[in-house]
PDB file of C-alpha atoms in Angstrom:
ATOM      1  CA  MET A1382     -43.245 -11.951   9.180  1.00 60.00           C
ATOM      2  CA  ASP A1383     -40.097 -15.594   7.931  1.00 83.00           C
ATOM      3  CA  TYR A1384     -40.982 -17.301   5.427  1.00 86.00           C
ATOM      4  CA  LEU A1385     -39.524 -21.016   4.557  1.00 88.00           C
ATOM      5  CA  GLU A1386     -38.855 -23.112   0.627  1.00 90.00           C
ATOM      6  CA  VAL A1387     -41.040 -25.529   0.400  1.00 92.00           C
ATOM      7  CA  GLY A1388     -40.391 -27.165  -2.507  1.00 94.00           C
ATOM      8  CA  LYS A1389     -40.905 -25.560  -6.204  1.00 96.00           C
ATOM      9  CA  ILE A1390     -43.634 -26.161  -9.130  1.00 97.00           C
ATOM     10  CA  ILE A1391     -41.073 -28.619 -12.270  1.00 96.00           C
ATOM     11  CA  ASN A1392     -43.939 -28.922 -14.359  1.00 96.00           C
ATOM     12  CA  THR A1393     -47.287 -28.642 -15.606  1.00 96.00           C
ATOM     13  CA  HIS A1394     -49.319 -31.845 -14.638  1.00 96.00           C
ATOM     14  CA  GLY A1395     -52.736 -32.606 -17.743  1.00 93.00           C
ATOM     15  CA  LEU A1396     -54.871 -29.589 -19.498  1.00 95.00           C
ATOM     16  CA  HIS A1397     -56.881 -28.186 -15.876  1.00 95.00           C
ATOM     17  CA  GLY A1398     -53.868 -26.489 -14.582  1.00 96.00           C
ATOM     18  CA  GLU A1399     -52.681 -28.826 -12.568  1.00 97.00           C
ATOM     19  CA  VAL A1400     -49.058 -28.820 -10.825  1.00 97.00           C
ATOM     20  CA  LYS A1401     -45.964 -31.730  -9.988  1.00 97.00           C
ATOM     21  CA  VAL A1402     -44.147 -29.834  -6.942  1.00 96.00           C
ATOM     22  CA  THR A1403     -40.952 -31.158  -5.667  1.00 94.00           C
ATOM     23  CA  SER A1404     -41.477 -30.721  -2.087  1.00 91.00           C
ATOM     24  CA  TRP A1405     -37.951 -28.997   0.501  1.00 88.00           C
ATOM     25  CA  THR A1406     -40.084 -30.615   3.251  1.00 84.00           C
ATOM     26  CA  ASP A1407     -38.916 -34.109   4.841  1.00 78.00           C
ATOM     27  CA  PHE A1408     -43.164 -34.376   5.174  1.00 80.00           C
ATOM     28  CA  PRO A1409     -44.401 -32.581   1.778  1.00 86.00           C
ATOM     29  CA  GLN A1410     -48.039 -34.174   3.807  1.00 87.00           C
ATOM     30  CA  ASP A1411     -47.719 -30.199   5.576  1.00 85.00           C
ATOM     31  CA  PHE A1412     -49.205 -28.866   2.459  1.00 91.00           C
ATOM     32  CA  GLU A1413     -52.396 -30.509   3.113  1.00 90.00           C
ATOM     33  CA  ASN A1414     -51.988 -29.070   6.303  1.00 87.00           C
ATOM     34  CA  LEU A1415     -51.502 -25.524   3.952  1.00 91.00           C
ATOM     35  CA  GLU A1416     -54.821 -22.667   3.063  1.00 93.00           C
ATOM     36  CA  TYR A1417     -51.852 -21.175   0.037  1.00 95.00           C
ATOM     37  CA  VAL A1418     -48.434 -20.827  -0.752  1.00 95.00           C
ATOM     38  CA  ILE A1419     -46.264 -17.903  -2.089  1.00 95.00           C
ATOM     39  CA  ALA A1420     -45.205 -18.745  -5.915  1.00 95.00           C
ATOM     40  CA  LYS A1421     -42.399 -16.579  -6.378  1.00 93.00           C
ATOM     41  CA  ARG A1422     -41.500 -15.788  -9.742  1.00 89.00           C
ATOM     42  CA  ARG A1423     -38.985 -13.620 -11.439  1.00 84.00           C
ATOM     43  CA  PHE A1424     -41.601 -11.186 -12.282  1.00 82.00           C
ATOM     44  CA  GLY A1425     -43.452 -10.787  -8.020  1.00 88.00           C
ATOM     45  CA  GLU A1426     -43.886 -12.677  -6.224  1.00 92.00           C
ATOM     46  CA  GLU A1427     -48.489 -14.271  -5.654  1.00 94.00           C
ATOM     47  CA  ARG A1428     -49.826 -16.156  -3.449  1.00 95.00           C
ATOM     48  CA  LEU A1429     -51.938 -18.960  -4.281  1.00 96.00           C
ATOM     49  CA  GLY A1430     -54.669 -20.997  -2.357  1.00 96.00           C
ATOM     50  CA  ILE A1431     -54.778 -24.682  -2.895  1.00 96.00           C
ATOM     51  CA  LYS A1432     -58.107 -26.774  -3.485  1.00 96.00           C
ATOM     52  CA  ASN A1433     -56.069 -30.446  -4.471  1.00 94.00           C
ATOM     53  CA  ILE A1434     -52.917 -32.194  -3.283  1.00 96.00           C
ATOM     54  CA  LYS A1435     -51.727 -35.617  -4.557  1.00 94.00           C
ATOM     55  CA  TYR A1436     -49.408 -37.594  -4.585  1.00 93.00           C
ATOM     56  CA  GLN A1437     -47.148 -38.805  -7.830  1.00 90.00           C
ATOM     57  CA  LYS A1438     -43.917 -40.475  -6.732  1.00 87.00           C
ATOM     58  CA  ASN A1439     -41.462 -38.577  -5.860  1.00 87.00           C
ATOM     59  CA  ASN A1440     -44.046 -35.593  -5.436  1.00 93.00           C
ATOM     60  CA  LEU A1441     -46.615 -33.722  -5.033  1.00 95.00           C
ATOM     61  CA  ILE A1442     -49.309 -33.045  -8.341  1.00 97.00           C
ATOM     62  CA  ILE A1443     -51.271 -29.602  -6.780  1.00 97.00           C
ATOM     63  CA  LYS A1444     -53.732 -27.343  -8.189  1.00 97.00           C
ATOM     64  CA  PHE A1445     -54.533 -24.141  -6.811  1.00 97.00           C
ATOM     65  CA  ASP A1446     -57.039 -21.690  -7.418  1.00 96.00           C
ATOM     66  CA  GLY A1447     -57.482 -19.832  -9.852  1.00 95.00           C
ATOM     67  CA  ILE A1448     -55.340 -22.105 -12.646  1.00 96.00           C
ATOM     68  CA  ASP A1449     -57.523 -23.785 -14.808  1.00 96.00           C
ATOM     69  CA  THR A1450     -55.867 -24.781 -18.383  1.00 96.00           C
ATOM     70  CA  ILE A1451     -52.434 -26.094 -18.927  1.00 96.00           C
ATOM     71  CA  GLU A1452     -51.061 -22.226 -20.214  1.00 96.00           C
ATOM     72  CA  GLN A1453     -52.082 -20.668 -17.118  1.00 95.00           C
ATOM     73  CA  ALA A1454     -50.319 -23.276 -15.704  1.00 96.00           C
ATOM     74  CA  GLU A1455     -46.522 -23.094 -17.729  1.00 95.00           C
ATOM     75  CA  LEU A1456     -46.577 -19.065 -16.557  1.00 94.00           C
ATOM     76  CA  TYR A1457     -45.264 -21.087 -12.611  1.00 95.00           C
ATOM     77  CA  LYS A1458     -43.260 -22.918 -14.194  1.00 95.00           C
ATOM     78  CA  ASN A1459     -40.054 -23.139 -11.489  1.00 96.00           C
ATOM     79  CA  ALA A1460     -41.521 -20.927  -9.491  1.00 96.00           C
ATOM     80  CA  VAL A1461     -40.062 -21.649  -5.914  1.00 96.00           C
ATOM     81  CA  LEU A1462     -42.966 -21.953  -2.904  1.00 96.00           C
ATOM     82  CA  THR A1463     -42.789 -20.347   0.185  1.00 94.00           C
ATOM     83  CA  VAL A1464     -45.358 -20.592   3.308  1.00 92.00           C
ATOM     84  CA  PRO A1465     -45.345 -18.908   6.810  1.00 89.00           C
ATOM     85  CA  LYS A1466     -42.701 -20.532   9.156  1.00 83.00           C
ATOM     86  CA  ASP A1467     -45.960 -20.465  11.846  1.00 81.00           C
ATOM     87  CA  ALA A1468     -48.551 -22.544   9.084  1.00 81.00           C
ATOM     88  CA  LEU A1469     -45.852 -25.743   9.397  1.00 78.00           C
ATOM     89  CA  GLY A1470     -47.207 -25.665  13.424  1.00 75.00           C
ATOM     90  CA  GLU A1471     -44.857 -27.632  15.813  1.00 77.00           C
ATOM     91  CA  LEU A1472     -41.706 -29.126  15.687  1.00 77.00           C
ATOM     92  CA  PRO A1473     -40.924 -32.229  17.533  1.00 78.00           C
ATOM     93  CA  GLU A1474     -38.109 -31.898  19.571  1.00 80.00           C
ATOM     94  CA  ASN A1475     -34.509 -31.518  18.918  1.00 79.00           C
ATOM     95  CA  VAL A1476     -36.284 -31.275  15.150  1.00 80.00           C
ATOM     96  CA  TYR A1477     -34.876 -28.018  13.524  1.00 85.00           C
ATOM     97  CA  TYR A1478     -34.897 -26.412  10.358  1.00 84.00           C
ATOM     98  CA  ILE A1479     -32.094 -25.969   8.069  1.00 86.00           C
ATOM     99  CA  ALA A1480     -33.022 -22.691   7.955  1.00 85.00           C
ATOM    100  CA  ASP A1481     -32.401 -22.147  11.320  1.00 88.00           C
ATOM    101  CA  LEU A1482     -29.044 -24.145  11.910  1.00 91.00           C
ATOM    102  CA  ILE A1483     -27.419 -22.111   8.511  1.00 92.00           C
ATOM    103  CA  ASP A1484     -24.682 -19.525   9.714  1.00 95.00           C
ATOM    104  CA  CYS A1485     -25.071 -20.761  13.690  1.00 95.00           C
ATOM    105  CA  THR A1486     -22.186 -20.749  14.899  1.00 96.00           C
ATOM    106  CA  VAL A1487     -19.990 -24.777  16.441  1.00 95.00           C
ATOM    107  CA  PHE A1488     -18.529 -25.513  18.756  1.00 94.00           C
ATOM    108  CA  ASP A1489     -16.619 -27.947  20.247  1.00 92.00           C
ATOM    109  CA  ALA A1490     -17.798 -29.378  23.589  1.00 89.00           C
ATOM    110  CA  ASP A1491     -14.792 -28.071  24.503  1.00 91.00           C
ATOM    111  CA  GLY A1492     -15.750 -24.604  23.638  1.00 91.00           C
ATOM    112  CA  GLY A1493     -13.433 -24.579  20.855  1.00 91.00           C
ATOM    113  CA  LYS A1494     -14.959 -22.634  17.307  1.00 94.00           C
ATOM    114  CA  ILE A1495     -15.085 -25.454  15.226  1.00 93.00           C
ATOM    115  CA  GLY A1496     -16.716 -23.331  12.176  1.00 94.00           C
ATOM    116  CA  ILE A1497     -20.074 -21.788  10.706  1.00 96.00           C
ATOM    117  CA  LEU A1498     -22.608 -24.528  10.014  1.00 96.00           C
ATOM    118  CA  ASN A1499     -22.937 -23.478   5.858  1.00 93.00           C
ATOM    119  CA  ASP A1500     -25.154 -26.260   4.996  1.00 91.00           C
ATOM    120  CA  VAL A1501     -27.103 -29.357   5.658  1.00 90.00           C
ATOM    121  CA  PHE A1502     -27.457 -32.082   3.206  1.00 86.00           C
ATOM    122  CA  SER A1503     -28.966 -35.354   3.841  1.00 81.00           C
ATOM    123  CA  THR A1504     -27.033 -38.800   2.280  1.00 81.00           C
ATOM    124  CA  GLY A1505     -30.430 -40.712   2.991  1.00 77.00           C
ATOM    125  CA  SER A1506     -29.434 -42.118   5.932  1.00 81.00           C
ATOM    126  CA  ASN A1507     -28.387 -39.479   7.691  1.00 85.00           C
ATOM    127  CA  ASP A1508     -27.413 -35.385   7.344  1.00 88.00           C
ATOM    128  CA  VAL A1509     -24.088 -33.654   7.124  1.00 91.00           C
ATOM    129  CA  TYR A1510     -23.213 -30.579   8.346  1.00 93.00           C
ATOM    130  CA  ASP A1511     -20.888 -29.140   5.688  1.00 94.00           C
ATOM    131  CA  ILE A1512     -19.143 -26.986   8.840  1.00 94.00           C
ATOM    132  CA  LYS A1513     -17.175 -23.369   6.785  1.00 95.00           C
ATOM    133  CA  ARG A1514     -13.687 -23.004   8.705  1.00 94.00           C
ATOM    134  CA  ASP A1515     -11.055 -19.880   8.814  1.00 92.00           C
ATOM    135  CA  GLY A1516      -7.951 -21.434   6.811  1.00 91.00           C
ATOM    136  CA  LYS A1517      -9.059 -24.303   6.295  1.00 91.00           C
ATOM    137  CA  LYS A1518     -10.642 -26.635   3.863  1.00 93.00           C
ATOM    138  CA  ASN A1519     -14.876 -26.750   4.906  1.00 92.00           C
ATOM    139  CA  LEU A1520     -15.228 -29.611   7.565  1.00 91.00           C
ATOM    140  CA  PHE A1521     -18.454 -32.411   6.899  1.00 92.00           C
ATOM    141  CA  VAL A1522     -19.341 -33.979   9.772  1.00 91.00           C
ATOM    142  CA  PRO A1523     -21.904 -36.548   9.852  1.00 90.00           C
ATOM    143  CA  ILE A1524     -25.473 -36.197  12.525  1.00 89.00           C
ATOM    144  CA  ILE A1525     -25.467 -39.171  13.724  1.00 85.00           C
ATOM    145  CA  ASP A1526     -26.267 -40.438  16.429  1.00 84.00           C
ATOM    146  CA  GLY A1527     -23.786 -38.934  19.849  1.00 86.00           C
ATOM    147  CA  VAL A1528     -22.286 -35.965  17.802  1.00 89.00           C
ATOM    148  CA  VAL A1529     -25.102 -33.264  18.783  1.00 90.00           C
ATOM    149  CA  LYS A1530     -25.026 -32.046  22.198  1.00 91.00           C
ATOM    150  CA  ASP A1531     -26.924 -28.791  21.525  1.00 91.00           C
ATOM    151  CA  VAL A1532     -28.465 -26.932  19.100  1.00 93.00           C
ATOM    152  CA  ASP A1533     -29.839 -22.934  19.957  1.00 92.00           C
ATOM    153  CA  ILE A1534     -31.351 -22.039  17.847  1.00 90.00           C
ATOM    154  CA  GLU A1535     -31.909 -17.495  19.215  1.00 90.00           C
ATOM    155  CA  ASN A1536     -28.140 -17.362  20.258  1.00 93.00           C
ATOM    156  CA  LYS A1537     -27.503 -19.689  16.954  1.00 95.00           C
ATOM    157  CA  LYS A1538     -24.958 -22.061  18.323  1.00 96.00           C
ATOM    158  CA  ILE A1539     -24.631 -25.596  18.187  1.00 95.00           C
ATOM    159  CA  VAL A1540     -22.004 -27.749  20.497  1.00 94.00           C
ATOM    160  CA  ILE A1541     -21.331 -31.474  18.519  1.00 93.00           C
ATOM    161  CA  ASN A1542     -18.765 -34.805  19.721  1.00 88.00           C
ATOM    162  CA  ILE A1543     -16.022 -34.460  16.475  1.00 85.00           C
ATOM    163  CA  PRO A1544     -16.571 -38.329  15.370  1.00 81.00           C
ATOM    164  CA  GLU A1545     -12.986 -39.857  15.814  1.00 79.00           C
ATOM    165  CA  GLY A1546     -11.110 -39.360  12.421  1.00 76.00           C
ATOM    166  CA  LEU A1547     -12.246 -36.130  11.574  1.00 74.00           C
ATOM    167  CA  GLU A1548     -10.333 -34.806  13.600  1.00 64.00           C
ATOM    168  CA  ASP A1549      -7.904 -32.592  11.579  1.00 55.00           C
ATOM    169  CA  ASP A1550      -8.071 -32.125   8.058  1.00 49.00           C
TER     170      ASP A1550
END
């Protein structure tokens, strides 16, 4: 089964076992549809049932089953939270998990290989593809209208139009 990292416990919250979580998803409200998460810690993984969720600024405050004191919550600080990919439901058309895009081979519209997608990060206004190229610096391509022509997750292939001015670097 494929798992996706969806967030990280960054701190405790209050005295009754709640924790502060930074969501790594585009839609933090997706946590409301989850029954549980897997907490990955230094000494193993543990399934944590979600009891309650509140929102605080850019974070979530989550109460997990069986974690009822601040001392118990402390043990989960810095734990990365994962879920089975199928627990998140279907994605809208032309929306992809970053984990599925990483390591795809990127081609230009003429079929020429550009490189391998190394990372995707957000600038706030748009995402940027970090493409690792053989013998050259990485190419950073802003994902704006008209850039991505085709994404084939099954065959690990992405076709893009490189914006003018980025071609030779």
